[in-house]
Coordinates of C-alpha atoms in Angstrom, one line a residue:
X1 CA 124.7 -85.9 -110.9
X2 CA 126.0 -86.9 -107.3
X3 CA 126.4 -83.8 -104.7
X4 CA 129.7 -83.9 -102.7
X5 CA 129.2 -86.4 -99.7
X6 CA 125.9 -87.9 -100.5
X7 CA 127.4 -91.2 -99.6
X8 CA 127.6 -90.2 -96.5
X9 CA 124.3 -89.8 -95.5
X10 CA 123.4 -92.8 -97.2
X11 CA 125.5 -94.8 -95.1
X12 CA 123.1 -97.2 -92.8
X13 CA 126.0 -97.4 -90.0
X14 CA 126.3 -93.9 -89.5
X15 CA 122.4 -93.0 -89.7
X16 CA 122.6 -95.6 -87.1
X17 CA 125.1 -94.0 -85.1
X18 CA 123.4 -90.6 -85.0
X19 CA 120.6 -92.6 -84.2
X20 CA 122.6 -93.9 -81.1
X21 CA 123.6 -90.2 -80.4
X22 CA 120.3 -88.5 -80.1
X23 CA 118.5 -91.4 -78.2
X24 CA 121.3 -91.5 -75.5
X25 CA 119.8 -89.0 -72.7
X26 CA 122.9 -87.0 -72.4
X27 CA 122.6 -85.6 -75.5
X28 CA 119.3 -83.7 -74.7
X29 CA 120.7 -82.8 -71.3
X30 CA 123.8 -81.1 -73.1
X31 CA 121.5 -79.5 -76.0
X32 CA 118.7 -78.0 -73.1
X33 CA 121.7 -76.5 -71.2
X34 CA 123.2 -74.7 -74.4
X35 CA 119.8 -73.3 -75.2
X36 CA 119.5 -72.3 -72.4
X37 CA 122.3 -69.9 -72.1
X38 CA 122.4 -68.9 -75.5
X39 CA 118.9 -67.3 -74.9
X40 CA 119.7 -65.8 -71.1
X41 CA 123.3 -64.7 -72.1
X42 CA 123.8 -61.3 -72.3
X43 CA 126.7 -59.3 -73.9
X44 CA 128.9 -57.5 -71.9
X45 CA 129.2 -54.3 -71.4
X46 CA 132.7 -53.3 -72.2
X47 CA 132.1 -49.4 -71.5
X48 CA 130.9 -49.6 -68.0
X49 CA 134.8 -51.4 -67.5
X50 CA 136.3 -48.8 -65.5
X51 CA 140.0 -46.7 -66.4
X52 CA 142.8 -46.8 -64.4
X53 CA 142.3 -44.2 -61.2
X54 CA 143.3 -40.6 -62.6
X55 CA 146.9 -39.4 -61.4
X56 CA 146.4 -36.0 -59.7
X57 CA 148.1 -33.0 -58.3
X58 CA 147.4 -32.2 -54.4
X59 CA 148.0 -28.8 -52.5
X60 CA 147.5 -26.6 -55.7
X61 CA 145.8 -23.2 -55.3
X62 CA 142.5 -24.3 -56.5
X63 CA 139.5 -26.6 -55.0
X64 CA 137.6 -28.6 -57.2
X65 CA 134.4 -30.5 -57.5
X66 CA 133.0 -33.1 -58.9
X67 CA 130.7 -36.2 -58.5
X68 CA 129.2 -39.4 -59.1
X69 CA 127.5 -39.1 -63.1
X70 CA 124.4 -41.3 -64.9
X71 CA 126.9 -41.1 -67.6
X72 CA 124.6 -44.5 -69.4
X73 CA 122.0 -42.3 -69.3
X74 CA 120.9 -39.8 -72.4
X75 CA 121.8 -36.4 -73.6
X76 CA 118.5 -34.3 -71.6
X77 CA 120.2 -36.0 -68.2
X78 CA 123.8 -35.0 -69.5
X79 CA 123.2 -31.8 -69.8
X80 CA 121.7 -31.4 -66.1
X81 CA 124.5 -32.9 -64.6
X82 CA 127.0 -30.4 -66.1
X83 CA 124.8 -27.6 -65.6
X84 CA 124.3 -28.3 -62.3
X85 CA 127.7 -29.4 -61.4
X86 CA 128.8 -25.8 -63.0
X87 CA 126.5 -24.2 -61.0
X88 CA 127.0 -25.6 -57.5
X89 CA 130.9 -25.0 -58.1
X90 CA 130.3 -21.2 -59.2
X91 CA 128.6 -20.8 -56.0
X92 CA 131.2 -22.1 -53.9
X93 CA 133.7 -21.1 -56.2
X94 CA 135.9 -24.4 -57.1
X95 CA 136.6 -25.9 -60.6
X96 CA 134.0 -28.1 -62.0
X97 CA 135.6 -31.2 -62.8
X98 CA 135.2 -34.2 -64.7
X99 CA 136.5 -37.6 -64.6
X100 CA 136.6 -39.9 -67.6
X101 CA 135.8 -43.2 -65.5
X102 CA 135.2 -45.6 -68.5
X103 CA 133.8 -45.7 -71.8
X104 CA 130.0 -44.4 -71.1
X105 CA 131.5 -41.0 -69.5
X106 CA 133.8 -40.5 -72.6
X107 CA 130.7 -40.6 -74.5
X108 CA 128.4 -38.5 -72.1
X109 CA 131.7 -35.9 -72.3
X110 CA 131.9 -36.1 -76.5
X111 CA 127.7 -35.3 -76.8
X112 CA 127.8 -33.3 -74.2
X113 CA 130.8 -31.4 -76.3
X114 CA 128.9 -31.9 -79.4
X115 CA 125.7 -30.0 -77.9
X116 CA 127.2 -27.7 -75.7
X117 CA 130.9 -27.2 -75.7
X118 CA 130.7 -23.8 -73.9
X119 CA 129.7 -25.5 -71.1
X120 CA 131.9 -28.3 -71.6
X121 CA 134.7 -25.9 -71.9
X122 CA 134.1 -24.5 -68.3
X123 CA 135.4 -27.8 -67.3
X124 CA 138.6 -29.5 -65.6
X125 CA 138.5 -33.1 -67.8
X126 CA 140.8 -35.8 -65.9
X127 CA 141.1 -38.9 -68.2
X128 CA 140.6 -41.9 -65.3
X129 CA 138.9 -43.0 -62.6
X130 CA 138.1 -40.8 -59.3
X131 CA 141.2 -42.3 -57.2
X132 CA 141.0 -43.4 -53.8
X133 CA 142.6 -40.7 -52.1
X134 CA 139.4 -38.4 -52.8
X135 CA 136.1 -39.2 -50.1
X136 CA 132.9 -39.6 -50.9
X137 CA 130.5 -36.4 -49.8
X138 CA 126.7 -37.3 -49.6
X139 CA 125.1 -34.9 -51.3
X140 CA 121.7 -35.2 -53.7
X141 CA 120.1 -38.5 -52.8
X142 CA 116.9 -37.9 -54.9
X143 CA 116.9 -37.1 -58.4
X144 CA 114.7 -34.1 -59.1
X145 CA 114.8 -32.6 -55.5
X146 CA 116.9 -29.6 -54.6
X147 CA 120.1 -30.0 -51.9
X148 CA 121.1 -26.5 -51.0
X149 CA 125.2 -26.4 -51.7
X150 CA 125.6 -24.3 -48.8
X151 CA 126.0 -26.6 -46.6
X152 CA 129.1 -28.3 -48.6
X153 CA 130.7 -24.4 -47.8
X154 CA 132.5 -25.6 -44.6
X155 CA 134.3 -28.6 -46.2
X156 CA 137.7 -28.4 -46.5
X157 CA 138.4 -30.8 -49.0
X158 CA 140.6 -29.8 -52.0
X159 CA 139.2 -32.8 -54.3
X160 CA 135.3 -32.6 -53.3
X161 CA 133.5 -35.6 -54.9
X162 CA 129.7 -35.9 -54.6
X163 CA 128.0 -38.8 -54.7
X164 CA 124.7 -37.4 -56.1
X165 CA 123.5 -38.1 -60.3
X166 CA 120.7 -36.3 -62.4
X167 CA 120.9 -33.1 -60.5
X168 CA 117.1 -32.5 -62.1
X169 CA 116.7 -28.8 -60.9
X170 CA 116.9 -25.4 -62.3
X171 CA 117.7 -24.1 -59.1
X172 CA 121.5 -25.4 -58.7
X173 CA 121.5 -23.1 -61.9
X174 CA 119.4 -19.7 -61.2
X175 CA 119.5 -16.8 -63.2
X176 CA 121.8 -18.7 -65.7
X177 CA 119.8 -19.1 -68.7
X178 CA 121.7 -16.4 -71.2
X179 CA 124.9 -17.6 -70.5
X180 CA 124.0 -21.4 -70.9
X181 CA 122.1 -20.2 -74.5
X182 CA 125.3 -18.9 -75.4
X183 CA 126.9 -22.5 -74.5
X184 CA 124.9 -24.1 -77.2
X185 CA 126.3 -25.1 -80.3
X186 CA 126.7 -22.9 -83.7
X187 CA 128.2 -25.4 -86.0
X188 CA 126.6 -25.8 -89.4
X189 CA 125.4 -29.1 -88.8
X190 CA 123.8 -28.9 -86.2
X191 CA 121.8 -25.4 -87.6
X192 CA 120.2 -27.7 -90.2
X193 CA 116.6 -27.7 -89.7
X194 CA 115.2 -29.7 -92.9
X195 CA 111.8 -28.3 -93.9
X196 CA 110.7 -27.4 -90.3
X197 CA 109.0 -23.6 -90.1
X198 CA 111.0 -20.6 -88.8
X199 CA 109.1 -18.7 -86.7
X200 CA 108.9 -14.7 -88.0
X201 CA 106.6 -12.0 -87.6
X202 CA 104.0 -13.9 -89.5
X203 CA 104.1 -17.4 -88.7
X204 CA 104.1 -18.8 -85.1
X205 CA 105.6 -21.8 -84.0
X206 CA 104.2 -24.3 -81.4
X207 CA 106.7 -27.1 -80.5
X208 CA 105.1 -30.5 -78.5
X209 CA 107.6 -33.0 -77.2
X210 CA 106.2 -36.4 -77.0
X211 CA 108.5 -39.0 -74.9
X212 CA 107.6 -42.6 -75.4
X213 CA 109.9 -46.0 -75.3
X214 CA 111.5 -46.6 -72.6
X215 CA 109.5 -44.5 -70.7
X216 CA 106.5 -46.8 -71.1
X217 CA 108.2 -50.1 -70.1
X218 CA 110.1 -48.3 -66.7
X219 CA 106.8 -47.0 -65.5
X220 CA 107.2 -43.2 -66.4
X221 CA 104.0 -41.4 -68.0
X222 CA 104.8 -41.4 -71.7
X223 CA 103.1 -38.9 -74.2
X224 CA 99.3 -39.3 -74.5
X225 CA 98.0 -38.5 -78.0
X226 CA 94.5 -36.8 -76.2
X227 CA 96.5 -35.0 -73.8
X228 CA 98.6 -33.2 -77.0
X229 CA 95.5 -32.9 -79.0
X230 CA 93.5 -31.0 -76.4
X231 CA 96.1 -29.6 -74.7
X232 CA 96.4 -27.5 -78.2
X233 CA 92.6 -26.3 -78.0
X234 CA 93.5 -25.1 -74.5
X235 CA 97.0 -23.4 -76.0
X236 CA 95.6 -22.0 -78.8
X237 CA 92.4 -20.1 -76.7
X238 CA 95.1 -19.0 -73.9
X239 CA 97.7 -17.4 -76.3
X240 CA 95.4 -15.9 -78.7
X241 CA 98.1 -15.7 -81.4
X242 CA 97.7 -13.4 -84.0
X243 CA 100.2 -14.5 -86.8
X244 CA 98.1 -15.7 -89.6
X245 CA 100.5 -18.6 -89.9
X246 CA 100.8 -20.9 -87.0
X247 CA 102.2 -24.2 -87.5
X248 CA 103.2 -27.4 -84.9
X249 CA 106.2 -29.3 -84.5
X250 CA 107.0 -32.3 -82.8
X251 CA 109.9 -33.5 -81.1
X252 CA 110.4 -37.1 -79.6
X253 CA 111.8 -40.3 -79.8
X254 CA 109.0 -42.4 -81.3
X255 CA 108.6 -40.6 -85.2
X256 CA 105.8 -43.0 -86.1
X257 CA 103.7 -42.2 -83.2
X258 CA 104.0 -38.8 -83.9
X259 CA 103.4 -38.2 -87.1
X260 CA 99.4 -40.2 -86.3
X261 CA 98.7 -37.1 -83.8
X262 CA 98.0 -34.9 -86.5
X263 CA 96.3 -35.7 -89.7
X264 CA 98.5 -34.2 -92.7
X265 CA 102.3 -34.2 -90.7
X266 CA 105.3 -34.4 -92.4
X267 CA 108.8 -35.1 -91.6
X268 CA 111.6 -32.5 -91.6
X269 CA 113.1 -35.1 -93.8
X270 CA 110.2 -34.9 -96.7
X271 CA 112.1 -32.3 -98.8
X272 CA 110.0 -28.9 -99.7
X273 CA 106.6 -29.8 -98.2
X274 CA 104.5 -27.3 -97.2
X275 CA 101.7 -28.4 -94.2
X276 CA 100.1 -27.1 -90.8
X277 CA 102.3 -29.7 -88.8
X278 CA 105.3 -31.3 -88.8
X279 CA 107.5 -34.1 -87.4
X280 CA 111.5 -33.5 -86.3
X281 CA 113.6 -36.3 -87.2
X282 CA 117.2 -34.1 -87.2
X283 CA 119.6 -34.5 -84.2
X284 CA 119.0 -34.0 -80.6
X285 CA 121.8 -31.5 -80.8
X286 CA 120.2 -29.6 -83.5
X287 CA 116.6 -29.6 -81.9
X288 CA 117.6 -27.7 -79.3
X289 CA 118.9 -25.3 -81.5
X290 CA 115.7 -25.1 -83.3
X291 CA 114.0 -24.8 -80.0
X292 CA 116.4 -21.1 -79.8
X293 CA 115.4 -19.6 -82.2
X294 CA 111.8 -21.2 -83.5
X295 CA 109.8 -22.0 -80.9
X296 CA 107.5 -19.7 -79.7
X297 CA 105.3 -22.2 -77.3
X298 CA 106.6 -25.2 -76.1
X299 CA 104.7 -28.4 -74.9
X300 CA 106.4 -31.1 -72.5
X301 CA 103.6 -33.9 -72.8
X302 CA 105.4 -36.6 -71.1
X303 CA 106.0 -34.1 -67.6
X304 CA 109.8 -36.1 -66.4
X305 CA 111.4 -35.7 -69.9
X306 CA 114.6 -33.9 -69.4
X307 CA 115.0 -33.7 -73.4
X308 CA 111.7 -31.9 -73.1
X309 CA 112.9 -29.7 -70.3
X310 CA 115.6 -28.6 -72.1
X311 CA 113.6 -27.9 -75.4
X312 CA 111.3 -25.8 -72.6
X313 CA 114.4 -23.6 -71.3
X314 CA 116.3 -23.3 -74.2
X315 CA 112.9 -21.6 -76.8
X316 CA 112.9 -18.9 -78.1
X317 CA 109.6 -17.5 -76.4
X318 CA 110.1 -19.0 -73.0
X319 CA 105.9 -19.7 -72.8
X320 CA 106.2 -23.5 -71.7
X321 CA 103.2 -25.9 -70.8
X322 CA 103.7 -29.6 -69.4
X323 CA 101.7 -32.2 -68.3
X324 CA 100.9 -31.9 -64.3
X325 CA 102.5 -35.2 -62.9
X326 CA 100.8 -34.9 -59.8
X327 CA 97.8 -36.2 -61.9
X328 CA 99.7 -39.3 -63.5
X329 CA 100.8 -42.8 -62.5
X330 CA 104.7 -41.6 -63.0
X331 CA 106.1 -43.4 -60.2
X332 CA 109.4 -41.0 -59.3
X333 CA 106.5 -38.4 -58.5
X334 CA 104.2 -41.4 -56.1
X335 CA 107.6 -42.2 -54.8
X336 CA 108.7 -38.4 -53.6
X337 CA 111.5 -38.0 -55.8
X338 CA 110.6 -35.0 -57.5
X339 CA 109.5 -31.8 -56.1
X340 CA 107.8 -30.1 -58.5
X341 CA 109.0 -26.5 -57.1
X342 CA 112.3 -27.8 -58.1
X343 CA 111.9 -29.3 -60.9
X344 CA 109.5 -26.9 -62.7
X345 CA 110.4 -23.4 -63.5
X346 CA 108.0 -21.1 -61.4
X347 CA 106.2 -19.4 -64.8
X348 CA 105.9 -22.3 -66.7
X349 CA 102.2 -23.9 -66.7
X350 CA 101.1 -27.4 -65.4
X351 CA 98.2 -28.9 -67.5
X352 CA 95.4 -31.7 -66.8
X353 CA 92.9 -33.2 -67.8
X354 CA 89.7 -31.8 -66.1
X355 CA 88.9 -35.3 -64.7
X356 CA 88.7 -39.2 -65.9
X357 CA 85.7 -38.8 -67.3
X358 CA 86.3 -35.6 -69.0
X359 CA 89.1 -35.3 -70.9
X360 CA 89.1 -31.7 -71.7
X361 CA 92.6 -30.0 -70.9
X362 CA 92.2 -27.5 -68.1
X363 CA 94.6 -25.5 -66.3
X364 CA 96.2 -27.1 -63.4
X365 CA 96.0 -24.7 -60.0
X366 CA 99.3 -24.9 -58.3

């Protein structure tokens, strides 16, 4: 039986032109320089393409603000942003507003929706980019520091646009908690906790976020399984729970890492299981949910996770522990861009290990 075309690699003058082709120094020049940017070529981004600039009105009876946005950042950033932005314009009472500028914001706008449309609600949305006719106000340069809005009083501006992102501090939004608990989502889906433990008058719930990924390749401190581990002994003597069930979740982005921590975890996915800890693989959306309602302690083991912070305001029992980052390598802290008086809630309780050569978890003095 003859395949299709197997005459024509049998053919001795066209092995010998191929021959001729690959021996002829051009050839390799041509083949080097496709490898070479197929491997370095890198698909573009066709969200960070920015919309058209937004038509607007001027000389209406409002003022509004809004401002530069990490909108290819995650969901725990998100969330800050708009909080923040809502707060600042509360307190120098403008509109929060928010312009679509290209495809990452309309996504930041629809999780943000999904998570907390309250808050979303609260907000002007203008479908294009910030036009020309609106300045620049420096406000913010440093993510997790605190810029008092005060000083932003005296501008007249109608359309005041901030050129600040992040916005990483609970006090742009004091005394807000209840109202932004009653932003949160109640949709069905997002209320669906798997097999994870409700908390009740007999069983306690402990809730650890461990960050990982990219934190580990950018140079943040990432979730340390020794730090969670004893950081639990030092939990469990200071709260001195008396529920006679007590049971840990974990929350993150790295399941597999997780789920080693603690000998015997199982996943909220793993049907009716019954164990002492457990893993969280629902939806961001719906973690923070369960963090309302179920979590009595929380611990933020990787101490700049904004997911974590959030899990931390948002629980139900409002005891929160975290990592001290004073005592890490996290560069943002080394480099002065986070002030931990801003950052941190004032009650909430920075952790350590007692020193490098014992690793027992001790309270951090502040």
């Amino acid at each position: 039986m003859r395949f299709p075309h197997s005459s024509y690699y049998s053919n001795p003058k066209k092995t010998n032109y191929f021959k001729k082709v690959l021996s002829f120094p051009g050839t390799w020049a041509v083949l080097i320089v496709f490898t070479y940017h197929y491997m370095t070529w890198k698909k573009v981004d066709l969200l960070i393409i920015p919309y058209p600039p937004a038509k607007i009105q001027f000389n209406t009876s409002r003022k509004y603000l809004s401002s530069n946005l990490a909108s290819i950042a995650q969901l725990g950033n998100h969330i800050f942003e708009f909080a923040g932005l809502y707060g600042i314009a509360k307190k120098l009472n403008r509109v929060p507003t928010f312009f679509i500028e290209n495809g990452h914001h309309k996504k930041m706008l629809e999780r943000a929706m999904n998570t907390m449309p309250g808050l979303v609600d609260k907000f002007l949305i203008i479908n294009g980019s910030v036009p020309d006719s609106i300045r620049n106000t420096s406000f913010h340069i440093a993510c997790c520091t605190y810029d008092n809005p005060i000083r932003l009083e005296t501008i007249p501006d109608e359309y005041l646009h901030l050129t600040g992102i992040f916005y990483q501090s609970w006090k742009y939004f004091p005394g807000m908690r209840e109202e932004f608990l009653s932003f949160l989502s109640n949709s069905p889906e997002n209320s669906n906790f798997g097999n994870l433990p409700r908390s009740d008058a007999n069983t306690h719930v402990t809730c650890i976020h461990a960050r990982r990924g990219d934190f580990l390749e950018v140079g943040f401190y990432g979730a340390d399984p020794v730090f969670i581990r004893n950081a639990m002994k030092f939990i469990d003597n200071r709260e001195k729970n008396t529920r006679p069930n007590k049971k840990i979740v974990m929350f993150g982005d790295d399941a597999k890492f997780m789920k080693k921590v603690f000998d015997g975890s199982v996943y909220s996915t793993d049907g009716v299981k019954e164990a002492n800890h457990y893993v969280s693989k629902n939806t961001p959306t719906a973690d923070f949910i369960y963090s309302k309602y179920h979590c009595d302690v929380v611990l933020i083991s990787a101490p700049h996770s904004t997911f974590g912070w959030w899990m931390g305001y948002f629980s139900k029992g409002q005891k929160v522990y975290h990592m001290d980052i004073r005592f890490t390598n996290d560069w943002v802290y080394e480099k002065g861009e986070i002030n931990i008086k801003d950052f941190y809630l004032p009650h909430w309780q920075a952790l350590k290990f007692q020193n490098s050569d014992n690793l027992t978890v001790v309270d951090s003095l502040q």
